[in-house]
Each structure stands twice: as C-alpha cells, then as structure tokens.
PDB file of C-alpha atoms in Angstrom:
ATOM      1  CA  TRP A 164       7.249 -21.440 -16.744  1.00  0.00           C
ATOM      2  CA  ASP A 165       5.443 -21.876 -20.588  1.00  0.00           C
ATOM      3  CA  GLU A 166       6.460 -18.808 -21.733  1.00  0.00           C
ATOM      4  CA  VAL A 167      10.319 -18.813 -20.012  1.00  0.00           C
ATOM      5  CA  ALA A 168      12.736 -20.190 -22.580  1.00  0.00           C
ATOM      6  CA  GLU A 169      13.938 -23.996 -22.266  1.00  0.00           C
ATOM      7  CA  GLU A 170      17.723 -23.255 -21.245  1.00  0.00           C
ATOM      8  CA  HIS A 171      16.348 -20.863 -18.388  1.00  0.00           C
ATOM      9  CA  HIS A 172      14.333 -23.398 -16.429  1.00  0.00           C
ATOM     10  CA  PHE A 173      17.026 -24.238 -14.167  1.00  0.00           C
ATOM     11  CA  PHE A 174      16.427 -20.545 -12.548  1.00  0.00           C
ATOM     12  CA  ARG A 175      12.755 -22.649 -11.406  1.00  0.00           C
ATOM     13  CA  ASN A 176      15.130 -24.354  -8.721  1.00  0.00           C
ATOM     14  CA  LYS A 177      17.300 -21.344  -7.628  1.00  0.00           C
ATOM     15  CA  ILE A 178      13.995 -19.077  -7.270  1.00  0.00           C
ATOM     16  CA  ALA A 179      11.659 -21.662  -5.106  1.00  0.00           C
ATOM     17  CA  ASP A 180      13.664 -23.346  -2.562  1.00  0.00           C
ATOM     18  CA  HIS A 181      11.366 -26.132  -1.500  1.00  0.00           C
ATOM     19  CA  SER A 182      13.294 -26.793   1.622  1.00  0.00           C
ATOM     20  CA  SER A 183      12.439 -23.019   2.721  1.00  0.00           C
ATOM     21  CA  VAL A 184       8.301 -23.903   2.719  1.00  0.00           C
ATOM     22  CA  ARG A 185       6.837 -26.544   4.665  1.00  0.00           C
ATOM     23  CA  ARG A 186       3.643 -27.959   3.851  1.00  0.00           C
ATOM     24  CA  PRO A 187       1.527 -30.380   5.799  1.00  0.00           C
ATOM     25  CA  ALA A 188       1.400 -32.861   3.028  1.00  0.00           C
ATOM     26  CA  ARG A 189       3.463 -32.990  -0.639  1.00  0.00           C
ATOM     27  CA  MET A 190       1.644 -31.338  -4.000  1.00  0.00           C
ATOM     28  CA  SER A 191       3.145 -31.086  -7.371  1.00  0.00           C
ATOM     29  CA  ILE A 192       1.712 -28.908 -10.391  1.00  0.00           C
ATOM     30  CA  LYS A 193       1.344 -31.578 -13.574  1.00  0.00           C
ATOM     31  CA  LYS A 194      -0.080 -30.495 -17.077  1.00  0.00           C
ATOM     32  CA  ILE A 195      -3.638 -32.387 -17.504  1.00  0.00           C
ATOM     33  CA  THR A 196      -3.648 -34.912 -19.986  1.00  0.00           C
ATOM     34  CA  SER A 197      -7.410 -36.080 -20.003  1.00  0.00           C
ATOM     35  CA  LYS A 198      -9.416 -34.951 -23.034  1.00  0.00           C
ATOM     36  CA  ARG A 199     -12.382 -35.313 -20.685  1.00  0.00           C
ATOM     37  CA  HIS A 200     -11.539 -32.661 -18.091  1.00  0.00           C
ATOM     38  CA  PRO A 201     -12.759 -29.347 -18.372  1.00  0.00           C
ATOM     39  CA  CYS A 202      -9.175 -27.928 -17.824  1.00  0.00           C
ATOM     40  CA  TYR A 203      -7.298 -29.892 -20.486  1.00  0.00           C
ATOM     41  CA  GLY A 204      -3.887 -28.238 -21.659  1.00  0.00           C
ATOM     42  CA  GLU A 205      -4.063 -26.440 -18.337  1.00  0.00           C
ATOM     43  CA  TYR A 206      -2.574 -27.522 -15.023  1.00  0.00           C
ATOM     44  CA  GLY A 207      -3.894 -28.980 -11.772  1.00  0.00           C
ATOM     45  CA  LEU A 208      -2.431 -29.390  -8.207  1.00  0.00           C
ATOM     46  CA  TYR A 209      -2.336 -33.295  -7.607  1.00  0.00           C
ATOM     47  CA  ALA A 210      -1.126 -34.952  -3.871  1.00  0.00           C
ATOM     48  CA  ALA A 211       2.634 -36.476  -4.459  1.00  0.00           C
ATOM     49  CA  GLU A 212       1.859 -38.405  -1.408  1.00  0.00           C
ATOM     50  CA  ASP A 213      -1.070 -39.817   0.314  1.00  0.00           C
ATOM     51  CA  ILE A 214      -3.027 -37.179   2.324  1.00  0.00           C
ATOM     52  CA  ALA A 215      -5.693 -37.495   5.554  1.00  0.00           C
ATOM     53  CA  LYS A 216      -8.884 -36.041   5.573  1.00  0.00           C
ATOM     54  CA  GLY A 217      -8.985 -33.050   7.493  1.00  0.00           C
ATOM     55  CA  THR A 218      -5.351 -32.153   6.474  1.00  0.00           C
ATOM     56  CA  ALA A 219      -5.201 -27.658   6.182  1.00  0.00           C
ATOM     57  CA  LEU A 220      -3.053 -27.695   3.007  1.00  0.00           C
ATOM     58  CA  LEU A 221      -1.982 -24.556   2.462  1.00  0.00           C
ATOM     59  CA  ASP A 222      -3.244 -20.680   2.378  1.00  0.00           C
ATOM     60  CA  TYR A 223      -4.797 -19.086  -0.660  1.00  0.00           C
ATOM     61  CA  ALA A 224      -2.307 -16.658  -1.667  1.00  0.00           C
ATOM     62  CA  GLY A 225      -2.385 -13.442  -4.231  1.00  0.00           C
ATOM     63  CA  HIS A 226      -3.397  -9.886  -4.736  1.00  0.00           C
ATOM     64  CA  VAL A 227      -5.633  -8.761  -2.461  1.00  0.00           C
ATOM     65  CA  ARG A 228      -8.135  -6.762  -4.201  1.00  0.00           C
ATOM     66  CA  VAL A 229     -10.772  -4.589  -2.817  1.00  0.00           C
ATOM     67  CA  VAL A 230     -13.720  -3.086  -4.094  1.00  0.00           C
ATOM     68  CA  VAL A 231     -15.927  -0.468  -3.005  1.00  0.00           C
ATOM     69  CA  GLY A 232     -19.242   0.726  -4.535  1.00  0.00           C
ATOM     70  CA  GLU A 233     -18.919  -0.706  -7.809  1.00  0.00           C
ATOM     71  CA  GLU A 234     -20.583  -3.560  -9.464  1.00  0.00           C
ATOM     72  CA  HIS A 235     -18.576  -6.659  -8.429  1.00  0.00           C
ATOM     73  CA  ASP A 236     -17.448  -8.383 -11.293  1.00  0.00           C
ATOM     74  CA  THR A 237     -16.025 -11.748 -10.602  1.00  0.00           C
ATOM     75  CA  SER A 238     -15.461 -12.771 -14.337  1.00  0.00           C
ATOM     76  CA  SER A 239     -12.240 -10.546 -14.333  1.00  0.00           C
ATOM     77  CA  SER A 240      -9.930 -13.473 -13.101  1.00  0.00           C
ATOM     78  CA  SER A 241     -10.288 -17.283 -12.794  1.00  0.00           C
ATOM     79  CA  TYR A 242      -7.963 -16.593  -9.665  1.00  0.00           C
ATOM     80  CA  LEU A 243     -10.578 -14.943  -7.872  1.00  0.00           C
ATOM     81  CA  LEU A 244     -11.373 -15.996  -4.842  1.00  0.00           C
ATOM     82  CA  ASN A 245     -13.704 -13.874  -1.879  1.00  0.00           C
ATOM     83  CA  LEU A 246     -12.944 -13.164   1.266  1.00  0.00           C
ATOM     84  CA  PHE A 247     -15.267 -11.246   2.672  1.00  0.00           C
ATOM     85  CA  SER A 248     -18.859  -9.257   1.399  1.00  0.00           C
ATOM     86  CA  HIS A 249     -20.651  -7.193   2.653  1.00  0.00           C
ATOM     87  CA  GLU A 250     -23.054  -6.316   0.067  1.00  0.00           C
ATOM     88  CA  GLU A 251     -25.614  -3.282   1.907  1.00  0.00           C
ATOM     89  CA  ALA A 252     -21.767  -1.237   1.897  1.00  0.00           C
ATOM     90  CA  SER A 253     -20.987  -2.773  -1.443  1.00  0.00           C
ATOM     91  CA  VAL A 254     -17.681  -3.820  -0.014  1.00  0.00           C
ATOM     92  CA  TYR A 255     -15.951  -7.159  -1.612  1.00  0.00           C
ATOM     93  CA  ILE A 256     -12.178  -8.021  -0.702  1.00  0.00           C
ATOM     94  CA  ASP A 257     -11.139 -11.088  -2.912  1.00  0.00           C
ATOM     95  CA  ILE A 258      -8.050 -12.694  -3.367  1.00  0.00           C
ATOM     96  CA  ASP A 259      -6.862 -12.624  -7.175  1.00  0.00           C
ATOM     97  CA  ALA A 260      -3.788 -15.007  -7.666  1.00  0.00           C
ATOM     98  CA  ALA A 261      -3.691 -14.551 -11.369  1.00  0.00           C
ATOM     99  CA  ARG A 262      -0.435 -12.680 -11.635  1.00  0.00           C
ATOM    100  CA  ALA A 263       1.095 -13.791  -8.060  1.00  0.00           C
ATOM    101  CA  GLY A 264      -0.354 -16.448  -5.476  1.00  0.00           C
ATOM    102  CA  ASN A 265       0.806 -19.969  -4.662  1.00  0.00           C
ATOM    103  CA  GLU A 266       0.453 -23.574  -5.782  1.00  0.00           C
ATOM    104  CA  ALA A 267      -2.892 -23.534  -4.584  1.00  0.00           C
ATOM    105  CA  ARG A 268      -3.986 -21.134  -8.037  1.00  0.00           C
ATOM    106  CA  PHE A 269      -3.849 -24.630  -9.697  1.00  0.00           C
ATOM    107  CA  LEU A 270      -6.814 -26.019  -7.866  1.00  0.00           C
ATOM    108  CA  ASN A 271      -9.301 -26.755 -10.025  1.00  0.00           C
ATOM    109  CA  ASP A 272     -13.125 -27.099  -9.616  1.00  0.00           C
ATOM    110  CA  TYR A 273     -14.292 -30.442  -9.760  1.00  0.00           C
ATOM    111  CA  HIS A 274     -17.750 -29.840 -11.841  1.00  0.00           C
ATOM    112  CA  GLY A 275     -17.156 -31.357 -14.954  1.00  0.00           C
ATOM    113  CA  THR A 276     -14.449 -33.657 -13.985  1.00  0.00           C
ATOM    114  CA  GLY A 277     -16.425 -36.626 -12.750  1.00  0.00           C
ATOM    115  CA  THR A 278     -15.385 -36.847  -9.329  1.00  0.00           C
ATOM    116  CA  LYS A 279     -16.286 -35.511  -6.194  1.00  0.00           C
ATOM    117  CA  PRO A 280     -14.585 -32.527  -4.294  1.00  0.00           C
ATOM    118  CA  ASN A 281     -11.632 -33.784  -1.932  1.00  0.00           C
ATOM    119  CA  ALA A 282     -10.612 -30.196  -0.539  1.00  0.00           C
ATOM    120  CA  GLN A 283     -12.809 -27.120   0.229  1.00  0.00           C
ATOM    121  CA  PHE A 284     -11.573 -23.184   1.005  1.00  0.00           C
ATOM    122  CA  PHE A 285     -12.188 -22.781   4.644  1.00  0.00           C
ATOM    123  CA  PRO A 286     -12.267 -18.802   6.083  1.00  0.00           C
ATOM    124  CA  TYR A 287      -9.999 -18.336   9.200  1.00  0.00           C
ATOM    125  CA  CYS A 288      -8.543 -15.652  11.258  1.00  0.00           C
ATOM    126  CA  ASP A 289      -4.695 -15.760  11.725  1.00  0.00           C
ATOM    127  CA  PRO A 290      -4.112 -16.060  15.242  1.00  0.00           C
ATOM    128  CA  VAL A 291      -0.882 -14.265  15.511  1.00  0.00           C
ATOM    129  CA  THR A 292      -1.875 -11.169  13.227  1.00  0.00           C
ATOM    130  CA  GLY A 293      -5.593 -11.506  13.395  1.00  0.00           C
ATOM    131  CA  GLU A 294      -5.515 -11.303   9.750  1.00  0.00           C
ATOM    132  CA  LYS A 295      -8.556 -12.943   7.748  1.00  0.00           C
ATOM    133  CA  ARG A 296      -7.035 -15.545   5.685  1.00  0.00           C
ATOM    134  CA  MET A 297      -8.637 -18.721   3.101  1.00  0.00           C
ATOM    135  CA  THR A 298      -6.973 -22.110   3.823  1.00  0.00           C
ATOM    136  CA  VAL A 299      -7.535 -25.027   1.242  1.00  0.00           C
ATOM    137  CA  LYS A 300      -8.271 -27.936   3.431  1.00  0.00           C
ATOM    138  CA  THR A 301      -9.092 -31.786   2.600  1.00  0.00           C
ATOM    139  CA  ILE A 302     -12.698 -33.160   3.030  1.00  0.00           C
ATOM    140  CA  ALA A 303     -11.617 -36.566   2.126  1.00  0.00           C
ATOM    141  CA  SER A 304      -8.771 -38.982   1.910  1.00  0.00           C
ATOM    142  CA  ILE A 305      -6.437 -38.437  -0.955  1.00  0.00           C
ATOM    143  CA  ALA A 306      -4.560 -40.896  -2.807  1.00  0.00           C
ATOM    144  CA  SER A 307      -0.822 -39.855  -4.290  1.00  0.00           C
ATOM    145  CA  GLY A 308      -1.256 -39.162  -7.932  1.00  0.00           C
ATOM    146  CA  ASN A 309      -5.027 -38.006  -7.583  1.00  0.00           C
ATOM    147  CA  GLU A 310      -6.186 -34.240  -8.632  1.00  0.00           C
ATOM    148  CA  ILE A 311      -6.583 -32.221  -5.409  1.00  0.00           C
ATOM    149  CA  LEU A 312     -10.241 -30.499  -6.361  1.00  0.00           C
ATOM    150  CA  VAL A 313     -12.482 -27.950  -4.639  1.00  0.00           C
TER     151      VAL A 313
END
C-alpha cells in the first residue's frame, strides 16, 4: 500500500474483509521502527493478542514455483520458501510470496534481532485435498505487541 495514493487507502478495507478470514489468533502488520532491527523501515508480523505456544497461525501462501533441471536460485526472492526438494532429480518446489501471498510474507527471520525465534515453518498435508502445505506454528508463547519471528 506504500505505492497507493493516500486517498485510495479506504479500498484496503473493501477488498480485505477481515471477518471472512478466520485465524486462531489476531495478528497485525506493522512498520519496523527500531534502527537496531535488521529489517528497519520494512514491515513485520506482530501478535495483536497473546498467542499460546503450539498454535498453528496460518499457511504460507504465494505463487508455487517448480524448478526442474536448473540451478535452484534461492536468492531470486526474499519471500521464497522451499516446500519440496528432490536433489537427485533436480526438482525443487517453492512458494514465492513476492508478488502474491498473505500476511505470512511479513514474517521476519530472527537472526540479528537479539531475540529467539517464537515461530517455525511446519510442512503438512491438507487432509481434504492431500496437498502438501507449509504452516507457521508458534514454538513459544508470544505476548501481544511482540513480533512473530521464525
């Protein structure tokens, strides 16, 4: 929304009906203002209420990218998450949230923040579709207002 004119920001609530997406805990996206944070000036995902350890927060969503027989370039996107790798066959399946995704794309790596990770990516198979997915699950309790870090 940084590139959208201020007078059009009201559309944000029109296209994102927060009541239509159910999450086990409330989260918010905030600009990082601490100059000590490695992502200073960018955005992060924060707990908007206390979140218990072991809570599956949301799936990592984005464009599914399949790379076969080529060199697997993980530096092409900061929002790249590997879903499946078969190195012998040179097959890599990644989720890239650079252009499309959900609020999970605002998760930041804990390295350099001075704190430990409080969440982790967990692969699982959807019981209805059988698709492999990647969820974000808390590995520690997170107090309201704290950044969710993997």
